[in-house]
CSV table of N, CA, C and O and ligand atoms in Angstrom, one decimal:
chain,number,residue,atom,x,y,z
A,1,UNK,N,25.3,12.9,14.2
A,1,UNK,CA,24.0,13.5,13.9
A,1,UNK,C,22.9,12.7,14.8
A,1,UNK,O,22.9,11.5,14.7
A,2,UNK,N,22.1,13.4,15.5
A,2,UNK,CA,21.1,12.8,16.4
A,2,UNK,C,20.0,12.1,15.5
A,2,UNK,O,19.8,12.6,14.4
A,3,UNK,N,19.4,11.0,16.0
A,3,UNK,CA,18.4,10.4,15.2
A,3,UNK,C,17.2,11.3,15.0
A,3,UNK,O,16.9,12.2,15.8
A,4,UNK,N,16.6,11.2,13.8
A,4,UNK,CA,15.5,12.1,13.4
A,4,UNK,C,14.3,11.7,14.3
A,4,UNK,O,14.0,10.5,14.5
A,5,UNK,N,13.5,12.7,14.6
A,5,UNK,CA,12.3,12.5,15.4
A,5,UNK,C,11.2,11.8,14.6
A,5,UNK,O,11.1,12.1,13.4
A,6,UNK,N,10.4,11.0,15.2
A,6,UNK,CA,9.3,10.3,14.5
A,6,UNK,C,8.2,11.3,14.3
A,6,UNK,O,7.7,11.9,15.2
A,7,UNK,N,7.6,11.3,13.0
A,7,UNK,CA,6.5,12.1,12.8
A,7,UNK,C,5.2,11.5,13.4
A,7,UNK,O,5.2,10.3,13.8
A,8,UNK,N,4.2,12.3,13.7
A,8,UNK,CA,3.0,11.7,14.3
A,8,UNK,C,2.3,10.7,13.4
A,8,UNK,O,2.4,10.8,12.1
A,9,UNK,N,1.7,9.7,14.0
A,9,UNK,CA,1.1,8.6,13.2
A,9,UNK,C,0.0,9.1,12.3
A,9,UNK,O,-0.3,8.6,11.2
A,10,UNK,N,-0.7,10.2,12.8
A,10,UNK,CA,-1.8,10.7,11.9
A,10,UNK,C,-1.2,11.2,10.6
A,10,UNK,O,-1.9,11.1,9.5
A,11,UNK,N,0.0,11.8,10.6
A,11,UNK,CA,0.6,12.3,9.4
A,11,UNK,C,1.0,11.1,8.5
A,11,UNK,O,0.8,11.1,7.3
A,12,UNK,N,1.5,10.0,9.1
A,12,UNK,CA,1.9,8.8,8.3
A,12,UNK,C,0.6,8.2,7.7
A,12,UNK,O,0.7,7.8,6.5
A,13,UNK,N,-0.5,8.2,8.4
A,13,UNK,CA,-1.7,7.6,7.8
A,13,UNK,C,-2.3,8.5,6.7
A,13,UNK,O,-2.8,8.0,5.7
A,14,UNK,N,-2.1,9.8,6.9
A,14,UNK,CA,-2.6,10.8,5.9
A,14,UNK,C,-1.8,10.7,4.6
A,14,UNK,O,-2.4,10.7,3.5
A,15,UNK,N,-0.5,10.6,4.7
A,15,UNK,CA,0.3,10.5,3.5
A,15,UNK,C,0.2,9.2,2.9
A,15,UNK,O,0.2,9.1,1.6
A,16,UNK,N,0.0,8.1,3.7
A,16,UNK,CA,-0.3,6.8,3.1
A,16,UNK,C,-1.6,6.8,2.3
A,16,UNK,O,-1.6,6.2,1.2
A,17,UNK,N,-2.6,7.4,2.9
A,17,UNK,CA,-3.9,7.4,2.2
A,17,UNK,C,-3.9,8.2,0.9
A,17,UNK,O,-4.5,7.9,-0.1
A,18,UNK,N,-3.1,9.3,0.9
A,18,UNK,CA,-3.0,10.2,-0.2
A,18,UNK,C,-2.0,9.8,-1.2
A,18,UNK,O,-1.9,10.5,-2.3
A,19,UNK,N,-1.2,8.8,-1.0
A,19,UNK,CA,-0.1,8.3,-1.9
A,19,UNK,C,0.9,9.5,-2.1
A,19,UNK,O,1.3,9.7,-3.2
A,20,UNK,N,1.3,10.1,-1.0
A,20,UNK,CA,2.2,11.2,-1.1
A,20,UNK,C,3.5,10.8,-0.3
A,20,UNK,O,3.5,9.9,0.4
A,21,UNK,N,4.5,11.7,-0.5
A,21,UNK,CA,5.8,11.5,0.2
A,21,UNK,C,5.6,11.5,1.7
A,21,UNK,O,5.0,12.4,2.2
A,22,UNK,N,6.2,10.5,2.4
A,22,UNK,CA,6.0,10.5,3.9
A,22,UNK,C,6.8,11.5,4.6
A,22,UNK,O,6.5,11.9,5.7
A,23,UNK,N,7.7,12.2,3.9
A,23,UNK,CA,8.5,13.2,4.6
A,23,UNK,C,7.9,14.6,4.4
A,23,UNK,O,7.6,15.2,5.5
A,24,UNK,N,7.6,15.0,3.2
A,24,UNK,CA,7.1,16.4,3.0
A,24,UNK,C,5.5,16.4,2.8
A,24,UNK,O,4.9,17.4,3.0
A,25,UNK,N,5.0,15.3,2.4
A,25,UNK,CA,3.5,15.2,2.2
A,25,UNK,C,3.1,15.9,0.9
A,25,UNK,O,1.9,15.9,0.7
A,26,UNK,N,4.0,16.3,0.1
A,26,UNK,CA,3.7,17.1,-1.1
A,26,UNK,C,4.0,16.2,-2.4
A,26,UNK,O,3.1,16.2,-3.2
A,27,UNK,N,5.1,15.6,-2.5
A,27,UNK,CA,5.5,14.9,-3.7
A,27,UNK,C,4.7,13.6,-3.8
A,27,UNK,O,4.3,13.0,-2.9
A,28,UNK,N,4.4,13.3,-5.1
A,28,UNK,CA,3.6,12.1,-5.4
A,28,UNK,C,4.5,10.9,-5.3
A,28,UNK,O,5.6,10.9,-5.8
A,29,UNK,N,3.9,9.8,-4.8
A,29,UNK,CA,4.7,8.6,-4.7
A,29,UNK,C,4.7,7.8,-6.0
A,29,UNK,O,5.7,7.2,-6.3
A,30,UNK,N,3.7,8.0,-6.9
A,30,UNK,CA,3.6,7.2,-8.1
A,30,UNK,C,3.8,8.2,-9.3
A,30,UNK,O,3.2,9.3,-9.3
A,31,UNK,N,4.4,7.7,-10.4
A,31,UNK,CA,4.5,8.4,-11.6
A,31,UNK,C,3.5,7.8,-12.6
A,31,UNK,O,3.2,8.4,-13.6
A,32,UNK,N,3.0,6.6,-12.3
A,32,UNK,CA,2.0,6.0,-13.1
A,32,UNK,C,1.0,5.3,-12.2
A,32,UNK,O,1.0,5.6,-11.0
A,33,UNK,N,0.2,4.4,-12.7
A,33,UNK,CA,-0.8,3.8,-11.8
A,33,UNK,C,-0.1,3.0,-10.8
A,33,UNK,O,-0.5,3.0,-9.6
A,34,UNK,N,0.9,2.2,-11.1
A,34,UNK,CA,1.6,1.3,-10.2
A,34,UNK,C,3.1,1.6,-10.2
A,34,UNK,O,3.9,0.8,-9.6
A,35,UNK,N,3.6,2.6,-10.9
A,35,UNK,CA,5.1,2.8,-10.9
A,35,UNK,C,5.5,3.8,-9.9
A,35,UNK,O,5.1,5.0,-9.9
A,36,UNK,N,6.3,3.3,-8.9
A,36,UNK,CA,6.8,4.2,-7.8
A,36,UNK,C,7.9,5.0,-8.3
A,36,UNK,O,8.8,4.5,-9.0
A,37,UNK,N,7.9,6.3,-8.0
A,37,UNK,CA,9.0,7.2,-8.4
A,37,UNK,C,10.3,6.8,-7.6
A,37,UNK,O,10.2,6.2,-6.6
A,38,UNK,N,11.5,7.1,-8.2
A,38,UNK,CA,12.7,6.8,-7.5
A,38,UNK,C,12.9,7.7,-6.2
A,38,UNK,O,13.4,7.2,-5.2
A,39,UNK,N,12.4,8.9,-6.3
A,39,UNK,CA,12.5,9.8,-5.1
A,39,UNK,C,11.5,10.9,-5.2
A,39,UNK,O,10.8,11.0,-6.2
A,40,UNK,N,11.3,11.6,-4.1
A,40,UNK,CA,10.3,12.7,-4.1
A,40,UNK,C,10.8,13.9,-4.9
A,40,UNK,O,11.9,14.3,-4.9
A,41,UNK,N,9.8,14.4,-5.7
A,41,UNK,CA,10.2,15.5,-6.6
A,41,UNK,C,10.3,16.8,-5.8
A,41,UNK,O,10.8,17.8,-6.3
A,42,UNK,N,9.9,16.9,-4.6
A,42,UNK,CA,9.9,18.1,-3.8
A,42,UNK,C,11.1,18.0,-2.8
A,42,UNK,O,11.9,19.0,-2.8
A,43,UNK,N,11.2,17.0,-2.0
A,43,UNK,CA,12.3,17.0,-1.0
A,43,UNK,C,13.4,16.0,-1.2
A,43,UNK,O,14.4,15.9,-0.5
A,44,UNK,N,13.3,15.2,-2.3
A,44,UNK,CA,14.3,14.2,-2.7
A,44,UNK,C,14.5,13.0,-1.8
A,44,UNK,O,15.5,12.4,-1.8
A,45,UNK,N,13.5,12.7,-1.0
A,45,UNK,CA,13.5,11.5,-0.2
A,45,UNK,C,13.4,10.3,-1.1
A,45,UNK,O,12.6,10.2,-2.0
A,46,UNK,N,14.4,9.4,-0.9
A,46,UNK,CA,14.3,8.2,-1.8
A,46,UNK,C,13.1,7.3,-1.4
A,46,UNK,O,12.8,7.1,-0.3
A,47,UNK,N,12.5,6.8,-2.5
A,47,UNK,CA,11.4,5.9,-2.3
A,47,UNK,C,11.8,4.4,-2.5
A,47,UNK,O,11.0,3.5,-2.4
A,48,UNK,N,13.0,4.2,-2.8
A,48,UNK,CA,13.6,2.9,-2.9
A,48,UNK,C,14.8,2.7,-2.0
A,48,UNK,O,15.9,2.7,-2.5
A,49,UNK,N,14.6,2.7,-0.7
A,49,UNK,CA,15.7,2.6,0.2
A,49,UNK,C,16.6,1.4,0.0
A,49,UNK,O,17.8,1.5,0.3
A,50,UNK,N,16.1,0.3,-0.4
A,50,UNK,CA,16.9,-0.9,-0.6
A,50,UNK,C,16.2,-1.8,-1.6
A,50,UNK,O,15.0,-1.7,-1.9
A,51,UNK,N,17.0,-2.7,-2.2
A,51,UNK,CA,16.4,-3.6,-3.2
A,51,UNK,C,15.3,-4.5,-2.5
A,51,UNK,O,15.5,-5.0,-1.4
A,52,UNK,N,14.2,-4.7,-3.2
A,52,UNK,CA,13.2,-5.6,-2.6
A,52,UNK,C,12.4,-4.9,-1.6
A,52,UNK,O,11.7,-5.6,-0.8
A,53,UNK,N,12.5,-3.6,-1.5
A,53,UNK,CA,11.8,-2.9,-0.4
A,53,UNK,C,10.3,-3.1,-0.3
A,53,UNK,O,9.7,-3.1,0.7
A,54,UNK,N,9.7,-3.2,-1.5
A,54,UNK,CA,8.2,-3.3,-1.5
A,54,UNK,C,7.6,-4.7,-1.5
A,54,UNK,O,6.4,-4.9,-1.7
A,55,UNK,N,8.5,-5.7,-1.2
A,55,UNK,CA,8.0,-7.1,-1.0
A,55,UNK,C,7.0,-7.1,0.2
A,55,UNK,O,5.9,-7.7,0.1
A,56,UNK,N,7.3,-6.4,1.2
A,56,UNK,CA,6.4,-6.3,2.4
A,56,UNK,C,5.1,-5.7,2.0
A,56,UNK,O,4.0,-6.1,2.6
A,57,UNK,N,5.1,-4.7,1.1
A,57,UNK,CA,3.9,-4.1,0.6
A,57,UNK,C,3.0,-5.1,-0.1
A,57,UNK,O,1.8,-5.1,0.0
A,58,UNK,N,3.6,-6.1,-0.8
A,58,UNK,CA,2.9,-7.1,-1.5
A,58,UNK,C,2.2,-8.0,-0.5
A,58,UNK,O,1.0,-8.4,-0.7
A,59,UNK,N,2.9,-8.3,0.6
A,59,UNK,CA,2.2,-9.1,1.7
A,59,UNK,C,1.1,-8.3,2.3
A,59,UNK,O,0.0,-8.9,2.6
A,60,UNK,N,1.3,-7.1,2.5
A,60,UNK,CA,0.2,-6.2,3.1
A,60,UNK,C,-1.0,-6.2,2.2
A,60,UNK,O,-2.1,-6.3,2.6
A,61,UNK,N,-0.7,-6.1,0.9
A,61,UNK,CA,-1.8,-6.1,-0.1
A,61,UNK,C,-2.5,-7.4,-0.1
A,61,UNK,O,-3.8,-7.4,-0.2
A,62,UNK,N,-1.8,-8.5,0.0
A,62,UNK,CA,-2.4,-9.8,0.0
A,62,UNK,C,-3.3,-9.9,1.2
A,62,UNK,O,-4.5,-10.4,1.1
A,63,UNK,N,-2.8,-9.5,2.4
A,63,UNK,CA,-3.6,-9.7,3.6
A,63,UNK,C,-4.9,-8.8,3.5
A,63,UNK,O,-6.0,-9.2,3.8
A,64,UNK,N,-4.7,-7.5,3.1
A,64,UNK,CA,-5.9,-6.6,3.0
A,64,UNK,C,-6.9,-7.2,2.0
A,64,UNK,O,-8.1,-7.1,2.2
A,65,UNK,N,-6.4,-7.7,0.8
A,65,UNK,CA,-7.3,-8.2,-0.2
A,65,UNK,C,-8.0,-9.4,0.3
A,65,UNK,O,-9.2,-9.6,0.1
A,66,UNK,N,-7.4,-10.3,1.0
A,66,UNK,CA,-8.0,-11.5,1.5
A,66,UNK,C,-9.1,-11.1,2.5
A,66,UNK,O,-10.2,-11.7,2.5
A,67,UNK,N,-8.8,-10.2,3.4
A,67,UNK,CA,-9.8,-9.8,4.4
A,67,UNK,C,-11.0,-9.1,3.7
A,67,UNK,O,-12.1,-9.4,4.1
A,68,UNK,N,-10.8,-8.3,2.7
A,68,UNK,CA,-11.9,-7.6,2.0
A,68,UNK,C,-12.7,-8.6,1.2
A,68,UNK,O,-13.9,-8.6,1.2
A,69,UNK,N,-12.0,-9.6,0.6
A,69,UNK,CA,-12.7,-10.7,-0.1
A,69,UNK,C,-13.6,-11.5,0.9
A,69,UNK,O,-14.7,-11.9,0.5
A,70,UNK,N,-13.1,-11.8,2.0
A,70,UNK,CA,-13.8,-12.5,3.0
A,70,UNK,C,-15.1,-11.8,3.5
A,70,UNK,O,-16.2,-12.3,3.6
A,71,UNK,N,-14.9,-10.5,3.6
A,71,UNK,CA,-16.1,-9.6,4.0
A,71,UNK,C,-17.1,-9.6,2.9
A,71,UNK,O,-18.3,-9.8,3.1
A,72,UNK,N,-16.6,-9.5,1.6
A,72,UNK,CA,-17.5,-9.5,0.5
A,72,UNK,C,-18.2,-10.8,0.3
A,72,UNK,O,-19.4,-10.8,0.0
A,73,UNK,N,-17.5,-11.9,0.6
A,73,UNK,CA,-18.1,-13.2,0.5
A,73,UNK,C,-19.3,-13.4,1.6
A,73,UNK,O,-20.3,-13.9,1.3
A,74,UNK,N,-19.0,-12.9,2.8
A,74,UNK,CA,-20.0,-13.0,3.8
A,74,UNK,C,-21.2,-12.2,3.5
A,74,UNK,O,-22.3,-12.6,3.7
A,75,UNK,N,-21.0,-11.0,2.9
A,75,UNK,CA,-22.1,-10.1,2.5
A,75,UNK,C,-22.9,-10.8,1.4
A,75,UNK,O,-24.1,-10.7,1.4
A,76,UNK,N,-22.2,-11.5,0.5
A,76,UNK,CA,-22.9,-12.1,-0.6
A,76,UNK,C,-23.6,-13.4,-0.2
A,76,UNK,O,-24.4,-13.9,-1.0
A,77,UNK,N,-23.3,-14.0,0.9
A,77,UNK,CA,-23.9,-15.3,1.3
A,77,UNK,C,-25.4,-15.3,1.3
A,77,UNK,O,-26.0,-16.3,0.8
A,78,UNK,N,-26.1,-14.3,1.8
A,78,UNK,CA,-27.6,-14.4,1.8
A,78,UNK,C,-28.2,-14.2,0.5
A,78,UNK,O,-29.4,-14.4,0.3
A,79,UNK,N,-27.4,-13.8,-0.5
A,79,UNK,CA,-28.0,-13.6,-1.9
A,79,UNK,C,-28.1,-15.0,-2.5
A,79,UNK,O,-27.1,-15.6,-2.8
A,80,UNK,N,-29.3,-15.4,-2.8
A,80,UNK,CA,-29.6,-16.8,-3.3
A,80,UNK,C,-29.0,-17.0,-4.7
A,80,UNK,O,-28.7,-18.0,-5.1
A,81,UNK,N,-29.0,-15.9,-5.4
A,81,UNK,CA,-28.5,-16.0,-6.8
A,81,UNK,C,-27.1,-16.5,-6.9
A,81,UNK,O,-26.7,-17.3,-7.7
A,82,UNK,N,-26.2,-16.1,-5.9
A,82,UNK,CA,-24.9,-16.6,-5.9
A,82,UNK,C,-24.8,-18.0,-5.5
A,82,UNK,O,-24.0,-18.8,-6.0
A,83,UNK,N,-25.7,-18.4,-4.6
A,83,UNK,CA,-25.6,-19.8,-4.1
A,83,UNK,C,-26.1,-20.8,-5.2
A,83,UNK,O,-25.7,-21.9,-5.2
A,84,UNK,N,-27.0,-20.3,-6.0
A,84,UNK,CA,-27.6,-21.2,-7.0
A,84,UNK,C,-26.7,-21.3,-8.3
A,84,UNK,O,-26.9,-22.2,-9.1
A,85,UNK,N,-25.7,-20.5,-8.4
A,85,UNK,CA,-24.8,-20.5,-9.6
A,85,UNK,C,-23.9,-21.8,-9.5
A,85,UNK,O,-23.6,-22.3,-8.4
A,86,UNK,N,-23.4,-22.3,-10.6
A,86,UNK,CA,-22.5,-23.4,-10.7
A,86,UNK,C,-21.2,-23.1,-9.9
A,86,UNK,O,-20.8,-21.9,-9.9
A,87,UNK,N,-20.6,-24.1,-9.4
A,87,UNK,CA,-19.4,-24.0,-8.7
A,87,UNK,C,-18.3,-23.3,-9.5
A,87,UNK,O,-17.6,-22.4,-9.1
A,88,UNK,N,-18.2,-23.7,-10.8
A,88,UNK,CA,-17.2,-23.1,-11.7
A,88,UNK,C,-17.5,-21.6,-11.9
A,88,UNK,O,-16.5,-20.8,-11.9
A,89,UNK,N,-18.7,-21.3,-12.0
A,89,UNK,CA,-19.1,-19.8,-12.2
A,89,UNK,C,-18.7,-19.1,-10.9
A,89,UNK,O,-18.2,-17.9,-11.0
A,90,UNK,N,-18.9,-19.7,-9.8
A,90,UNK,CA,-18.5,-19.0,-8.5
A,90,UNK,C,-17.0,-18.8,-8.4
A,90,UNK,O,-16.5,-17.8,-8.0
A,91,UNK,N,-16.3,-19.8,-8.8
A,91,UNK,CA,-14.8,-19.8,-8.7
A,91,UNK,C,-14.3,-18.7,-9.6
A,91,UNK,O,-13.5,-17.9,-9.3
A,92,UNK,N,-14.8,-18.7,-10.9
A,92,UNK,CA,-14.3,-17.7,-11.8
A,92,UNK,C,-14.8,-16.3,-11.4
A,92,UNK,O,-14.0,-15.3,-11.5
A,93,UNK,N,-16.0,-16.2,-10.9
A,93,UNK,CA,-16.5,-14.9,-10.5
A,93,UNK,C,-15.7,-14.3,-9.3
A,93,UNK,O,-15.2,-13.2,-9.3
A,94,UNK,N,-15.5,-15.1,-8.3
A,94,UNK,CA,-14.7,-14.7,-7.1
A,94,UNK,C,-13.3,-14.5,-7.5
A,94,UNK,O,-12.6,-13.6,-6.9
A,95,UNK,N,-12.7,-15.3,-8.4
A,95,UNK,CA,-11.4,-15.0,-8.9
A,95,UNK,C,-11.2,-13.7,-9.5
A,95,UNK,O,-10.3,-12.9,-9.3
A,96,UNK,N,-12.2,-13.3,-10.4
A,96,UNK,CA,-12.2,-12.0,-11.0
A,96,UNK,C,-12.3,-10.9,-10.0
A,96,UNK,O,-11.6,-9.9,-10.1
A,97,UNK,N,-13.2,-11.1,-9.0
A,97,UNK,CA,-13.4,-10.1,-8.0
A,97,UNK,C,-12.0,-9.9,-7.2
A,97,UNK,O,-11.6,-8.8,-6.8
A,98,UNK,N,-11.4,-11.1,-6.9
A,98,UNK,CA,-10.1,-11.0,-6.2
A,98,UNK,C,-9.1,-10.3,-7.0
A,98,UNK,O,-8.3,-9.5,-6.3
A,99,UNK,N,-9.0,-10.4,-8.3
A,99,UNK,CA,-8.0,-9.7,-9.1
A,99,UNK,C,-8.3,-8.2,-9.0
A,99,UNK,O,-7.4,-7.4,-8.8
A,100,UNK,N,-9.5,-7.9,-9.1
A,100,UNK,CA,-9.9,-6.4,-9.1
A,100,UNK,C,-9.6,-5.8,-7.7
A,100,UNK,O,-9.0,-4.7,-7.6
A,101,UNK,N,-10.0,-6.5,-6.7
A,101,UNK,CA,-9.7,-6.0,-5.3
A,101,UNK,C,-8.2,-5.9,-5.1
A,101,UNK,O,-7.7,-4.9,-4.6
A,102,UNK,N,-7.4,-6.9,-5.5
A,102,UNK,CA,-6.0,-6.8,-5.3
A,102,UNK,C,-5.3,-5.7,-6.0
A,102,UNK,O,-4.5,-4.9,-5.5
A,103,UNK,N,-5.7,-5.5,-7.3
A,103,UNK,CA,-5.2,-4.4,-8.1
A,103,UNK,C,-5.6,-3.0,-7.5
A,103,UNK,O,-4.9,-2.0,-7.5
A,104,UNK,N,-6.9,-3.0,-7.0
A,104,UNK,CA,-7.4,-1.7,-6.4
A,104,UNK,C,-6.7,-1.3,-5.2
A,104,UNK,O,-6.5,-0.1,-4.9
A,105,UNK,N,-6.2,-2.3,-4.4
A,105,UNK,CA,-5.6,-1.9,-3.1
A,105,UNK,C,-4.1,-1.8,-3.2
A,105,UNK,O,-3.4,-1.4,-2.3
A,106,UNK,N,-3.5,-2.2,-4.4
A,106,UNK,CA,-2.0,-2.2,-4.5
A,106,UNK,C,-1.4,-0.9,-4.2
A,106,UNK,O,-0.4,-0.8,-3.5
A,107,UNK,N,-1.9,0.2,-4.8
A,107,UNK,CA,-1.3,1.5,-4.6
A,107,UNK,C,-1.3,1.9,-3.1
A,107,UNK,O,-0.3,2.4,-2.6
A,108,UNK,N,-2.4,1.6,-2.5
A,108,UNK,CA,-2.5,2.0,-1.1
A,108,UNK,C,-1.5,1.1,-0.2
A,108,UNK,O,-1.0,1.6,0.8
A,109,UNK,N,-1.4,-0.2,-0.6
A,109,UNK,CA,-0.5,-1.0,0.2
A,109,UNK,C,1.0,-0.5,0.1
A,109,UNK,O,1.7,-0.4,1.0
A,110,UNK,N,1.4,-0.1,-1.2
A,110,UNK,CA,2.7,0.4,-1.3
A,110,UNK,C,2.9,1.7,-0.5
A,110,UNK,O,3.9,2.0,0.1
A,111,UNK,N,1.8,2.6,-0.6
A,111,UNK,CA,1.9,3.9,0.0
A,111,UNK,C,1.9,3.8,1.5
A,111,UNK,O,2.7,4.4,2.2
A,112,UNK,N,1.1,2.9,2.1
A,112,UNK,CA,1.1,2.7,3.5
A,112,UNK,C,2.3,2.0,4.0
A,112,UNK,O,2.8,2.3,5.1
A,113,UNK,N,2.9,1.2,3.2
A,113,UNK,CA,4.1,0.5,3.5
A,113,UNK,C,5.3,1.5,3.8
A,113,UNK,O,5.9,1.5,4.8
A,114,UNK,N,5.5,2.4,2.8
A,114,UNK,CA,6.6,3.4,3.0
A,114,UNK,C,6.2,4.4,4.0
A,114,UNK,O,7.1,4.8,4.8
A,115,UNK,N,5.0,4.8,4.2
A,115,UNK,CA,4.6,5.7,5.2
A,115,UNK,C,4.8,5.2,6.6
A,115,UNK,O,5.3,5.9,7.5
A,116,UNK,N,4.4,3.9,6.8
A,116,UNK,CA,4.6,3.4,8.1
A,116,UNK,C,6.0,3.1,8.4
A,116,UNK,O,6.5,3.2,9.6
A,117,UNK,N,6.8,2.7,7.4
A,117,UNK,CA,8.2,2.5,7.6
A,117,UNK,C,8.9,3.8,8.0
A,117,UNK,O,9.8,3.8,8.8
A,118,UNK,N,8.5,4.8,7.3
A,118,UNK,CA,9.1,6.2,7.5
A,118,UNK,C,8.7,6.6,8.9
A,118,UNK,O,9.5,7.3,9.6
A,119,UNK,N,7.5,6.3,9.4
A,119,UNK,CA,7.1,6.7,10.7
A,119,UNK,C,7.9,5.9,11.8
A,119,UNK,O,8.3,6.5,12.8
A,120,UNK,N,8.1,4.6,11.5
A,120,UNK,CA,8.9,3.8,12.5
A,120,UNK,C,10.3,4.2,12.5
A,120,UNK,O,11.0,4.2,13.6
A,121,UNK,N,10.9,4.5,11.4
A,121,UNK,CA,12.4,4.7,11.3
A,121,UNK,C,12.7,5.8,10.2
A,121,UNK,O,13.1,5.4,9.1
A,122,UNK,N,12.4,7.0,10.5
A,122,UNK,CA,12.5,8.1,9.4
A,122,UNK,C,14.0,8.2,9.0
A,122,UNK,O,14.9,8.1,9.8
A,123,UNK,N,14.1,8.5,7.7
A,123,UNK,CA,15.5,8.7,7.1
A,123,UNK,C,15.5,10.1,6.4
A,123,UNK,O,14.4,10.6,6.1
A,124,UNK,N,16.6,10.6,6.3
A,124,UNK,CA,16.8,12.0,5.7
A,124,UNK,C,16.7,11.9,4.2
A,124,UNK,O,17.2,10.9,3.6
A,125,UNK,N,16.2,13.0,3.6
A,125,UNK,CA,16.2,13.0,2.1
A,125,UNK,C,17.6,13.0,1.6
A,125,UNK,O,18.5,13.7,2.2
A,126,UNK,N,17.9,12.3,0.5
A,126,UNK,CA,19.2,12.3,-0.1
A,126,UNK,C,20.2,11.4,0.5
A,126,UNK,O,21.3,11.3,0.1
A,127,UNK,N,19.8,10.6,1.6
A,127,UNK,CA,20.7,9.7,2.2
A,127,UNK,C,20.1,8.3,2.2
A,127,UNK,O,18.9,8.2,2.0
A,128,UNK,N,20.9,7.3,2.4
A,128,UNK,CA,20.4,5.9,2.4
A,128,UNK,C,19.5,5.7,3.6
A,128,UNK,O,19.5,6.4,4.6
A,129,UNK,N,18.7,4.6,3.5
A,129,UNK,CA,17.8,4.2,4.5
A,129,UNK,C,18.7,3.8,5.7
A,129,UNK,O,19.7,3.2,5.5
A,130,UNK,N,18.3,4.1,7.0
A,130,UNK,CA,19.1,3.8,8.1
A,130,UNK,C,19.3,2.3,8.3
A,130,UNK,O,20.4,1.9,8.9
A,131,UNK,N,18.5,1.5,7.8
A,131,UNK,CA,18.6,0.0,8.0
A,131,UNK,C,19.1,-0.6,6.7
A,131,UNK,O,19.3,-1.8,6.6
A,132,UNK,N,19.2,0.2,5.6
A,132,UNK,CA,19.5,-0.4,4.3
A,132,UNK,C,20.9,-0.6,4.0
A,132,UNK,O,21.9,-0.5,4.6
B,201,ZN,ZN1,8.9,14.7,-0.2
């Protein structure tokens, strides 16, 4: 069987942003807030090609969250109210913001991870991942 052609990157980014199946663009990736389905309800593409598949998504989430927190921190620097707060209050406050940012980006990290992997190395619905 010839290798499957790569879908356009715009499609991968669109399905990643929409948290949809990278193959058909219709099936939902999540069955709950953070629970990834086993496969697509429309085309049967597996969403768990191999054990530990989403560890890379966790790294992606960490990097995106750290960058967003850095941007938020720089934006907050000119605000004197933040600078005058006690160090402990700043640490707890930024820690809480970090948790919220990390949880907010987690779905998108998982979705972009599988979408970009599918774009790089697409696999057929109902079969194992080509590298798995
Ligand atoms: Zn699908």
